Coordinates of C-alpha atoms and ligand atoms in Angstrom, one line a residue:
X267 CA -4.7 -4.9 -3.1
X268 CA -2.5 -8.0 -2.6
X269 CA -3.8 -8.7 1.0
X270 CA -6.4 -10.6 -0.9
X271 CA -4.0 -13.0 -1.7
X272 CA -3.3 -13.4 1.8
X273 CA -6.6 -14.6 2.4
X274 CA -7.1 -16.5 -0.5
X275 CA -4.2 -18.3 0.6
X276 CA -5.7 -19.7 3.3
X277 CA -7.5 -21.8 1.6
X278 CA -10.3 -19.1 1.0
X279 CA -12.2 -20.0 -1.4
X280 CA -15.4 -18.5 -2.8
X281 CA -18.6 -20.1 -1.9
X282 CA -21.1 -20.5 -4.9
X283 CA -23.6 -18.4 -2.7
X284 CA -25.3 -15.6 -5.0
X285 CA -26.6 -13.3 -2.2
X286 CA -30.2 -11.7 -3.4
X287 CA -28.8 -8.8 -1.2
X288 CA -25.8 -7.7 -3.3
X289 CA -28.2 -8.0 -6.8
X290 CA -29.9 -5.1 -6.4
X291 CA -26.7 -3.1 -4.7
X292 CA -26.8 -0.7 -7.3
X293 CA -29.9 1.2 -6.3
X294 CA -28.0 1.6 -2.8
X295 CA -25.1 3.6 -3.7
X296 CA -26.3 7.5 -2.3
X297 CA -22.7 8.2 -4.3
X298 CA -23.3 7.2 -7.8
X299 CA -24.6 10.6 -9.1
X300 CA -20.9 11.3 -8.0
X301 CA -18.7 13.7 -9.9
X302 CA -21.0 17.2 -9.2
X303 CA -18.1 18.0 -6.5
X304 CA -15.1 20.3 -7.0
X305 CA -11.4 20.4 -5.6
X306 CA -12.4 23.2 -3.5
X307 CA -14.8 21.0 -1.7
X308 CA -12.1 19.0 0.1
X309 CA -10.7 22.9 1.2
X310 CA -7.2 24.2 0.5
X311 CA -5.4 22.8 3.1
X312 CA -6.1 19.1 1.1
X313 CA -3.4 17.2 -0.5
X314 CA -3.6 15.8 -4.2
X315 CA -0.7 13.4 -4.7
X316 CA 0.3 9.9 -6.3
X317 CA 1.9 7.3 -5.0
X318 CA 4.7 4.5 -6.6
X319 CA 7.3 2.0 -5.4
X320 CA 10.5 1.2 -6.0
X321 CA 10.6 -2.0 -7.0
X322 CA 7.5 -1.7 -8.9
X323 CA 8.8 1.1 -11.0
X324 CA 12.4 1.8 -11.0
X325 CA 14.3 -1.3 -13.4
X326 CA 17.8 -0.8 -13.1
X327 CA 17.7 -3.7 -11.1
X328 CA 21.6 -4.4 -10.7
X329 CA 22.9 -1.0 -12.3
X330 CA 25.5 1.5 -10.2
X331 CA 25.9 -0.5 -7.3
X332 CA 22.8 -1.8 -6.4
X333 CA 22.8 -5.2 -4.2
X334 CA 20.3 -7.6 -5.2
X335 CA 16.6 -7.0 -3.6
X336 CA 15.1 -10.1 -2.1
X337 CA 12.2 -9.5 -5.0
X338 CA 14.9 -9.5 -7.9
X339 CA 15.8 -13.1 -6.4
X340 CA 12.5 -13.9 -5.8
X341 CA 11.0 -13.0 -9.0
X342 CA 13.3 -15.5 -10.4
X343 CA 11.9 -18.5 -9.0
X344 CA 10.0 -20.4 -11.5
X345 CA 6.1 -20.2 -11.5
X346 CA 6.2 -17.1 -8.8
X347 CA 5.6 -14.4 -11.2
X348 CA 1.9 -14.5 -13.5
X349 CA 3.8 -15.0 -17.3
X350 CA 7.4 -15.4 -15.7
X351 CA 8.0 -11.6 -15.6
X352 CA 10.1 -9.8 -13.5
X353 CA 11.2 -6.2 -12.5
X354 CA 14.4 -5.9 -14.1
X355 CA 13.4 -3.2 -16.5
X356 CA 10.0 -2.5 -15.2
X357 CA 8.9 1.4 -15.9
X358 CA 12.5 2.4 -16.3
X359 CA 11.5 5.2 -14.0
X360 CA 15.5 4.8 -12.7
X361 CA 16.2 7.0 -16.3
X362 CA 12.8 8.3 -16.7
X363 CA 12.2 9.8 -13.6
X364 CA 12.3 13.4 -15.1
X365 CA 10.0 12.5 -17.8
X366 CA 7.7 11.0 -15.3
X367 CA 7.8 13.5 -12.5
X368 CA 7.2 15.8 -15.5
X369 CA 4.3 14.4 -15.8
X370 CA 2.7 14.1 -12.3
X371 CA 2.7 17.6 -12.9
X372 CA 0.8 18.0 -15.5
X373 CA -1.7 16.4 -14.1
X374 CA -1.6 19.2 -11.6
X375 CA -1.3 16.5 -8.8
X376 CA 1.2 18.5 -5.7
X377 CA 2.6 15.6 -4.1
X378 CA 4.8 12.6 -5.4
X379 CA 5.0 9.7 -3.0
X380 CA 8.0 7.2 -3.9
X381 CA 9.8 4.6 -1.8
X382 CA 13.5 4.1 -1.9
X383 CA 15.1 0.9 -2.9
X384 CA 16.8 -0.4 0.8
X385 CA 20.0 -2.2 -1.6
X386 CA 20.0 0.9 -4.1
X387 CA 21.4 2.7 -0.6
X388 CA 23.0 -0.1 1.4
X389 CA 23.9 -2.9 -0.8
X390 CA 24.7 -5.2 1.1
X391 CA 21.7 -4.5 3.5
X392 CA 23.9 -2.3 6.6
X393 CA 27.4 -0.8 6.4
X394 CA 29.0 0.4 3.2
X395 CA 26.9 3.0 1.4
X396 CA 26.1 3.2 -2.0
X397 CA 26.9 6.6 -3.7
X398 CA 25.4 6.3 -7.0
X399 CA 22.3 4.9 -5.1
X400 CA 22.5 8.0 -3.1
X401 CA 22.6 10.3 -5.9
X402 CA 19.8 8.8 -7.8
X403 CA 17.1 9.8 -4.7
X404 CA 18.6 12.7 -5.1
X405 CA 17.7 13.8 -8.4
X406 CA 14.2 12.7 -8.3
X407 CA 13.6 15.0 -4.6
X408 CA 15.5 18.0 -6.9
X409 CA 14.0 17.2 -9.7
X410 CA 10.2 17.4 -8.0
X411 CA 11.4 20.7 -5.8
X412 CA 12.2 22.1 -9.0
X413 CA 8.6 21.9 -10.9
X414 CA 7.1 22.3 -7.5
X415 CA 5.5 19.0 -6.3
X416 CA 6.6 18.1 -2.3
X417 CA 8.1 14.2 -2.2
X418 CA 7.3 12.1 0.1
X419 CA 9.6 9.3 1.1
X420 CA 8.1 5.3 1.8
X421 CA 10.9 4.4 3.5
X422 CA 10.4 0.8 3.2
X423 CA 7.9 -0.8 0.1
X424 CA 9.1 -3.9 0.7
X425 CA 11.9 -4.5 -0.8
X426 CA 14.9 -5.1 1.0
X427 CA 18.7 -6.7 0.0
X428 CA 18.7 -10.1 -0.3
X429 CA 21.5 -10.8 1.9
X430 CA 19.2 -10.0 4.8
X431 CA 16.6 -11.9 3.4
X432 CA 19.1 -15.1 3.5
X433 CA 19.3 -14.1 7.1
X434 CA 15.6 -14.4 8.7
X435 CA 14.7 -10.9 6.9
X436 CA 11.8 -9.7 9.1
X437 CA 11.5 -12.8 11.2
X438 CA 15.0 -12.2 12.7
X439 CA 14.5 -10.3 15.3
X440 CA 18.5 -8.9 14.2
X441 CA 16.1 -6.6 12.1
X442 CA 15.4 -4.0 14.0
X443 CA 18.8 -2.8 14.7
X444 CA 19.2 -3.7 10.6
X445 CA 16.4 -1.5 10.0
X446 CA 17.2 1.3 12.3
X447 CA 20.7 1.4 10.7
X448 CA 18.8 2.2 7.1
X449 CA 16.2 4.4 8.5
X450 CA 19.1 6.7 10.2
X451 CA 21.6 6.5 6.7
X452 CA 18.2 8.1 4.8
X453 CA 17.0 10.5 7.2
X454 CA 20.1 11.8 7.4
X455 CA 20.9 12.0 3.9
X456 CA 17.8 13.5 2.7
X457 CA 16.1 15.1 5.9
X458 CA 16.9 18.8 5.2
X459 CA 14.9 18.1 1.6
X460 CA 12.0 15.7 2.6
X461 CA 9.7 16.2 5.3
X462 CA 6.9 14.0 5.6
X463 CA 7.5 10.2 5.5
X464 CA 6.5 7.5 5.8
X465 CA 8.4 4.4 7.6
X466 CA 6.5 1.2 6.1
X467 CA 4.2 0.6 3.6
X468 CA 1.2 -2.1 4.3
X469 CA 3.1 -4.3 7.3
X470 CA 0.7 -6.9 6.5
X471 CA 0.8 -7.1 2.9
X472 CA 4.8 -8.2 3.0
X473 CA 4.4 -10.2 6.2
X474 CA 1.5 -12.4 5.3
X475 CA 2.1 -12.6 1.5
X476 CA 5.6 -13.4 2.4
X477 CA 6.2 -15.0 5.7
X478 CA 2.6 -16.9 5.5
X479 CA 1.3 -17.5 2.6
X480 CA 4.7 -17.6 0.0
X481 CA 3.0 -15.4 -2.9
X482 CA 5.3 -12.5 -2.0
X483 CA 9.4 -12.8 -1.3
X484 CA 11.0 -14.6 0.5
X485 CA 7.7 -17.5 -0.1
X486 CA 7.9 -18.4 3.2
X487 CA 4.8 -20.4 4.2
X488 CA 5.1 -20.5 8.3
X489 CA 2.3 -19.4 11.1
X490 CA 5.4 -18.9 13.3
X491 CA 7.6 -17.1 10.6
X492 CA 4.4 -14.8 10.3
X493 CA 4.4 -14.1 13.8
X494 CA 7.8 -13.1 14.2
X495 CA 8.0 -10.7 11.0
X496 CA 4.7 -8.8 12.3
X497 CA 6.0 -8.1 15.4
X498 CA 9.4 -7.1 14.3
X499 CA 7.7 -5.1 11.7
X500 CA 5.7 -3.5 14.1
X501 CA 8.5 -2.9 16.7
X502 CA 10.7 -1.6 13.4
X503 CA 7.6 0.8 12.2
X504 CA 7.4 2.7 16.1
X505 CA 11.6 2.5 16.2
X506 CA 12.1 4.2 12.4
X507 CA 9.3 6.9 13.9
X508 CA 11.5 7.6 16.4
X509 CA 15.0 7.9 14.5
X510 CA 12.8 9.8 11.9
X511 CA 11.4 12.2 14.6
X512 CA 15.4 12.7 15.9
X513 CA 16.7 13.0 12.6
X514 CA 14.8 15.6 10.8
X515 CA 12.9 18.8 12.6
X516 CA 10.0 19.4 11.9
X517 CA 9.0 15.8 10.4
X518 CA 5.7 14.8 9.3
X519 CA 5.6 11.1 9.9
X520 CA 3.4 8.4 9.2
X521 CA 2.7 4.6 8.4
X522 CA 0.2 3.1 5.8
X523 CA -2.2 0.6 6.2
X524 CA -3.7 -2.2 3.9
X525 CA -7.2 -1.5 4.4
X526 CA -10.4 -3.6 3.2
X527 CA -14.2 -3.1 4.4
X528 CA -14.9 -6.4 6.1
X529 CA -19.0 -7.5 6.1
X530 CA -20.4 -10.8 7.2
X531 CA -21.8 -12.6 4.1
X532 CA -25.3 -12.7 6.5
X533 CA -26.4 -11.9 10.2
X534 CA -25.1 -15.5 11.2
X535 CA -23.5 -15.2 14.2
X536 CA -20.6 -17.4 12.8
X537 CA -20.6 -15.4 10.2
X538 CA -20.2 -12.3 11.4
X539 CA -17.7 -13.6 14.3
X540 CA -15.5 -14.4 11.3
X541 CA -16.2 -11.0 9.8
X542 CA -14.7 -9.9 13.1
X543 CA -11.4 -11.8 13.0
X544 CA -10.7 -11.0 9.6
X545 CA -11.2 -6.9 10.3
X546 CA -9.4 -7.5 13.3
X547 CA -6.2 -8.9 11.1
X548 CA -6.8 -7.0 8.0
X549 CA -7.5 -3.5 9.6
X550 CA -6.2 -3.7 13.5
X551 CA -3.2 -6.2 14.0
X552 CA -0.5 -3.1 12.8
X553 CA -2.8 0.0 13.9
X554 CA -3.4 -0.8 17.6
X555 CA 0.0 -1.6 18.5
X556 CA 1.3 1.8 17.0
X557 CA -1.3 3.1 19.0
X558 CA -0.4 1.9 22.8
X559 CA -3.5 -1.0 22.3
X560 CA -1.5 -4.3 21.6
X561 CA -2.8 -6.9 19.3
X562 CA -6.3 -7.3 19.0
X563 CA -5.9 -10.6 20.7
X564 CA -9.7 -9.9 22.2
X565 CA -11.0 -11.1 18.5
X566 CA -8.1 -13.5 17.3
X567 CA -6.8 -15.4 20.6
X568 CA -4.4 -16.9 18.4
X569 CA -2.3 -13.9 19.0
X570 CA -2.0 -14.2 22.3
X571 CA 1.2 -16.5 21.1
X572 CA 2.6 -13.4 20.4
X573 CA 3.6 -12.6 24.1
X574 CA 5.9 -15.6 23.6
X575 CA 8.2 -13.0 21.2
X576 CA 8.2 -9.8 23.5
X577 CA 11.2 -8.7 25.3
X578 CA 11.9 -6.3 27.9
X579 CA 10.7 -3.0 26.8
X580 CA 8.9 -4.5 23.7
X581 CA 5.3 -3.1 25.0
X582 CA 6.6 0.6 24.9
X583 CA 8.7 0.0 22.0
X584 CA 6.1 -1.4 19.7
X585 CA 4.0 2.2 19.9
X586 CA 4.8 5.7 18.5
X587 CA 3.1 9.0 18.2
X588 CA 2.1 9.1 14.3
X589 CA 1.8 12.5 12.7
X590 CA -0.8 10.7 10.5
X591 CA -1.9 7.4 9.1
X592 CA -2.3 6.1 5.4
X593 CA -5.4 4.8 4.6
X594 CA -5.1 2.6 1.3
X595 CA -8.5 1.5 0.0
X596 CA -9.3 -0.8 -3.1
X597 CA -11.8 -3.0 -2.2
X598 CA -14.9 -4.6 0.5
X599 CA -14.0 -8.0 1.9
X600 CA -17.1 -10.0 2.1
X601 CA -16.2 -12.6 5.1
X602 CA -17.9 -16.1 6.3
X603 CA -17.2 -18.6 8.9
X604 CA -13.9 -21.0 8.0
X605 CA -12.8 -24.4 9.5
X606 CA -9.6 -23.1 8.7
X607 CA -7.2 -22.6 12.0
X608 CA -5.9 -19.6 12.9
X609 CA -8.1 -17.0 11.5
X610 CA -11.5 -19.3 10.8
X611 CA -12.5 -16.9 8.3
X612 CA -12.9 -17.1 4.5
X613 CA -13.6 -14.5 1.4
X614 CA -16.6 -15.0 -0.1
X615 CA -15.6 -13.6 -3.7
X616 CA -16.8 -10.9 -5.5
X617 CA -17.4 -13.2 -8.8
X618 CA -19.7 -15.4 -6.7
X619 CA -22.0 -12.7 -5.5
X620 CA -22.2 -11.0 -9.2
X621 CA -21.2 -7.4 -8.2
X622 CA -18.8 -5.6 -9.8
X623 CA -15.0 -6.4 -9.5
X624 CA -12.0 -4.8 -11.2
X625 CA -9.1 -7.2 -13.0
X626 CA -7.8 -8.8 -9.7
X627 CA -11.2 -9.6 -8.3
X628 CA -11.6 -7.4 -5.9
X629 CA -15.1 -5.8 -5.3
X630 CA -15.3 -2.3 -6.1
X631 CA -17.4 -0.6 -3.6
X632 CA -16.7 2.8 -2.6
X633 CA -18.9 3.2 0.4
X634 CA -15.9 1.1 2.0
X635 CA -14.1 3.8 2.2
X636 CA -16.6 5.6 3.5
X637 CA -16.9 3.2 6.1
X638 CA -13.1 2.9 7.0
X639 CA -12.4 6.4 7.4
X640 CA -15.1 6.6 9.9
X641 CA -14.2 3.4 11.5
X642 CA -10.9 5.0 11.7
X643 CA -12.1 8.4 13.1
X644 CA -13.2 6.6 16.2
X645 CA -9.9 5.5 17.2
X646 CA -8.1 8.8 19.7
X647 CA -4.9 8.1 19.0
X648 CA -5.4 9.0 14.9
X649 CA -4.1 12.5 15.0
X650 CA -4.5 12.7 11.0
X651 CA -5.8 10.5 8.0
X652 CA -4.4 10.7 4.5
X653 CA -5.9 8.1 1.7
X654 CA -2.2 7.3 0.7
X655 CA -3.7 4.3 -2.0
X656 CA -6.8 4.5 -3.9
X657 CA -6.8 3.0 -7.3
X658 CA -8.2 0.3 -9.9
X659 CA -7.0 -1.9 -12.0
X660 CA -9.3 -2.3 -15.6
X661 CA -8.7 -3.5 -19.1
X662 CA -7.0 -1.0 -20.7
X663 CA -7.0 -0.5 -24.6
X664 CA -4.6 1.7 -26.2
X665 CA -6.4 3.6 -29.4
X666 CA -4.7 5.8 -31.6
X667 CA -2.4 6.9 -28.7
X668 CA -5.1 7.4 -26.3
X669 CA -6.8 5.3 -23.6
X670 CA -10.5 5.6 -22.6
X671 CA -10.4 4.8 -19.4
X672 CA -14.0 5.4 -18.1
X673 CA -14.5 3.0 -15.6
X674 CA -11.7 3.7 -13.8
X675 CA -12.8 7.6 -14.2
X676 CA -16.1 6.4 -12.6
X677 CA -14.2 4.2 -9.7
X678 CA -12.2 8.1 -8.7
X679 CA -15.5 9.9 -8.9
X680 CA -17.6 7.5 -6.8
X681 CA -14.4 6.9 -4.3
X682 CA -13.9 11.0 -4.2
X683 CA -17.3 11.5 -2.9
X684 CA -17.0 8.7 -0.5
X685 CA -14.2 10.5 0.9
X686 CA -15.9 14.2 0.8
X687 CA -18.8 12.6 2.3
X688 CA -16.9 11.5 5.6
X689 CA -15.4 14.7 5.5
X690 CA -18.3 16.7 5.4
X691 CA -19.7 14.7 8.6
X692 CA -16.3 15.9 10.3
X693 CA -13.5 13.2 9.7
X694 CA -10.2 13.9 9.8
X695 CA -9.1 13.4 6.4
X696 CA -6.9 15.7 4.6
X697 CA -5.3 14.2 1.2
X698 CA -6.1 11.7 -1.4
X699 CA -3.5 9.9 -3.2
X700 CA -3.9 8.0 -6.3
X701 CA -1.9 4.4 -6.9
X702 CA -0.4 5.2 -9.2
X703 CA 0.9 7.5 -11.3
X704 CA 2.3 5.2 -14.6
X705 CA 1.4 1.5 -15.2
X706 CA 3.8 -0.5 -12.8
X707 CA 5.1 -4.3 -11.8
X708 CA 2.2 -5.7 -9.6
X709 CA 4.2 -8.2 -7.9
X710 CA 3.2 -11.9 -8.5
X711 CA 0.7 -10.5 -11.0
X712 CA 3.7 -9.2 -12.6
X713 CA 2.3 -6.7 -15.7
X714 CA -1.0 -7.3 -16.3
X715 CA -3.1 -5.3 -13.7
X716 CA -2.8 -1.6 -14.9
X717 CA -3.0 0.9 -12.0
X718 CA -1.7 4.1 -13.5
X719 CA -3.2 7.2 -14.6
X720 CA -0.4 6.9 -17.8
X721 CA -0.4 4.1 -20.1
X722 CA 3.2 2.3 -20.6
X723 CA 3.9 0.2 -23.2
X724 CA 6.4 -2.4 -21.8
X725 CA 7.8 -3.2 -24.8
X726 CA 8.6 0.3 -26.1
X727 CA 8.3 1.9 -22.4
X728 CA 6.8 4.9 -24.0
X729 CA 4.2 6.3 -21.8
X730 CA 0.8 8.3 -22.4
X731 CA -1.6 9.4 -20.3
X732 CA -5.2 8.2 -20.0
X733 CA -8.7 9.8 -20.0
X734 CA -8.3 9.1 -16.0
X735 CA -5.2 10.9 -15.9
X736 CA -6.6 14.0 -18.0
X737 CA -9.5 13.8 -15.7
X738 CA -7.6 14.9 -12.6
X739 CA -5.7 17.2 -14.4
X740 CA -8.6 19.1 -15.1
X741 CA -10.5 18.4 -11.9
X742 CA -7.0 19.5 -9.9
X743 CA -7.0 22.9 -12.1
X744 CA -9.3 24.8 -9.4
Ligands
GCO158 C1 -0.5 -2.4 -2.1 C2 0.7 -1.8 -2.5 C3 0.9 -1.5 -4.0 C4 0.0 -2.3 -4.9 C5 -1.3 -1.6 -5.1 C6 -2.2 -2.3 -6.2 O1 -1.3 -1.6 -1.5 O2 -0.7 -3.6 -2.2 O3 1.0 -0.6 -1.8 O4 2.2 -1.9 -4.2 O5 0.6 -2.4 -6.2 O6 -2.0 -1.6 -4.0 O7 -2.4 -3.6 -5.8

């Protein structure tokens, strides 16, 4: 979801166009009689899970041992954070884990997928160890093996200890042995427990939010900064696949995505030339390289500067054979020619085309998803898809201890059958993943957005769980 602010950033602004071909989008949508599907539909081999992050979730932000995270410094710097808030406390799921994990399953969901706090385990980013960081990961994996839900492990959800931050972070090319070093400590720690993983979550969210554009830690705002954290992201993604793959038999291994439908705003060719460039950066720049294609440099020349980075070896290094890929879905990106350099393309917003938007702006529109996962199914190299993200953000109300939630029921229904539908015309898609389980820290947007299918009051940090939540519990019953 915050990739939008990566192209808003840019100087993206809306254009006051209201496009006569998005009014009457409602009669288009084959899935809106959506919901007359069951579990069973997707097939038993299908995996129900939720996802979370660490930072977003866990408070405890300087408690047994932990180093400071480049977003606990970060989130300290006046007017970053929406209302001045930060994650120090956040969910509290650091002592509420059990209560939370408890949870998850009752909403019958079989999967929890968590990422583990890089200075919770190496304080002071490589080296010394932190016990007590250890032993936390290790009650949650226990405590999920014990009411039967599989964890999956994000190995990196971007946050990482600020003393590497104050050192380049991911524009120093010094991070991938950095990396490596952390990838290899948790692998080894937890690999006879864990199985699947996943090595980084959304390389483009945390290197153009935060190397680009500043809105996400360190606030970096530097085309060649940019540069130099995707590709030592992308050479740190294939490299973690590979310690990952030595580490732990039997590994299922992936990488997620920051996914958005990109349509021209009209059959302009400028127009849909920029349309072009911004699916090339928001949906190819991490993909292609994992996949032995290089940088989509045949849409956005500008990355041809990226040869300027590559050492001996690099090519080869930069790809890995994926078990599967994370597709993580929120929104359609409607896209029109920019003057700005570099990517020339701009967002024309969802609240200037009059179409329906959840709290952050971004257009819900399910046949994106649709669309991605058969965009994706063309690409060999995909050996298995999993929608690892799929939420919404909407005003929620708490009532009487319960929240009706029914838009957000309606967004899972109508993104469901987008899914089942791509399914059913033979894509490889095997799991669905909701963000996210509780209410959560949405980085600069800091509380506000809600995501989660239970309600958390901030102030009491008591949790209950919404008419979305009791939804899946009853539609994951089968
Ligand atoms: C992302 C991140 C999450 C966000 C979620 C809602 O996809 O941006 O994985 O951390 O909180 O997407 O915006």
């Amino acid at each position: 979801m915050e990739r939008r602010e990566w192209l808003i950033r840019t100087g993206i602004t809306g254009t006051g166009l209201l496009l006569s071909k998005y009014l009457g989008a409602a009669d288009r949508f084959w899935y809106m009689s959506a919901g007359d599907f069951a579990k069973a539909d997707f097939g038993p081999g299908f995996k129900w899970g939720v996802t979370a992050s660490s930072y977003q979730t866990e408070g405890a932000w300087n408690l047994d041992g932990k180093g400071e995270s480049n977003w606990d410094y970060f989130s300290r710097i006046p007017g970053k954070i929406q209302n001045g808030e930060n994650a120090d406390v956040a969910a509290d799921f650091y002592h509420r884990y059990s209560e939370d994990i408890d949870l998850i399953k009752a909403m019958n969901f079989q999967i929890f997928r968590f990422s583990v706090s890089w200075p919770r385990i190496l304080p002071a980013g490589t080296g010394a160890v932190n016990n007590k960081g250890v032993d936390f990961y290790h009650r949650v994996i226990d405590k999920c093996l014990s009411v039967g839900i599989e964890p999956w492990i994000t190995i990196y959800h971007w946050d990482m200890p600020q003393v590497l931050e104050t050192q380049g972070g991911w524009a120093n090319r010094k991070m991938i042995d950095w990396f490596s070093e952390y990838v290899d400590v948790l692998t080894k720690e937890y690999g006879s427990k864990v199985k699947n993983w996943i090595v980084m979550n959304e390389q483009l969210a945390f290197t153009g939010n935060g190397y680009m554009y500043g809105v996400f830690a360190p606030g970096r705002k530097s085309i060649g900064a940019f540069m130099k954290s995707v590709h030592h992201a992308v050479l740190c993604n294939a490299e973690g696949g590979r310690i990952i793959r030595k580490n732990v038999p039997g590994a299922n291994i992936g990488f997620t995505l920051a996914n958005t439908y990109v349509e021209p705003v009209d059959q302009k060719e400028k127009n849909i030339e920029a349309a072009a460039r911004m699916d090339a950066i928001m949906n190819r720049l991490f993909l292609e390289p994992a996949l032995g294609l290089g940088y989509p440099v045949d849409t956005v020349p500008i990355l041809k500067k990226m040869r300027s980075l590559y050492e001996d070896g690099d090519e080869e290094k930069m790809k890995f054979d994926f078990d599967f890929i994370g597709i993580q879905y929120y929104y359609r990106t409607i896209a029109a020619k920019s003057i700005m350099p570099g990517m020339r393309a701009k967002e024309v917003m969802a609240s200037d085309r009059g179409v329906p938007a959840n709290t952050m702006g971004g257009e819900i529109y399910p046949e994106g998803l649709y669309q991605i996962l058969k965009k994706f199914s063309q690409y060999k190299g995909i050996k298995n898809m999993i929608v690892t993200e799929n939420g919404t953000c909407v005003p929620d109300k708490l009532e009487n201890g319960q929240v009706h939630d029914k838009d957000r029921i309606e967004y899972f229904k109508n993104h469901l059958s987008a899914v089942l539908k791509a399914k059913k015309e033979g894509v490889n898609v095997n799991g669905y993943f909701v963000w996210s389980p509780t209410d959560n820290f949405e980085w600069d947007k800091g509380f506000s957005p809600r995501f989660g299918l239970v309600y958390i009051d901030f102030k009491t940090l008591e949790r209950c769980i919404k008419d979305s939540g009791l939804w899946f519990k009853e539609f994951l019953n089968g």
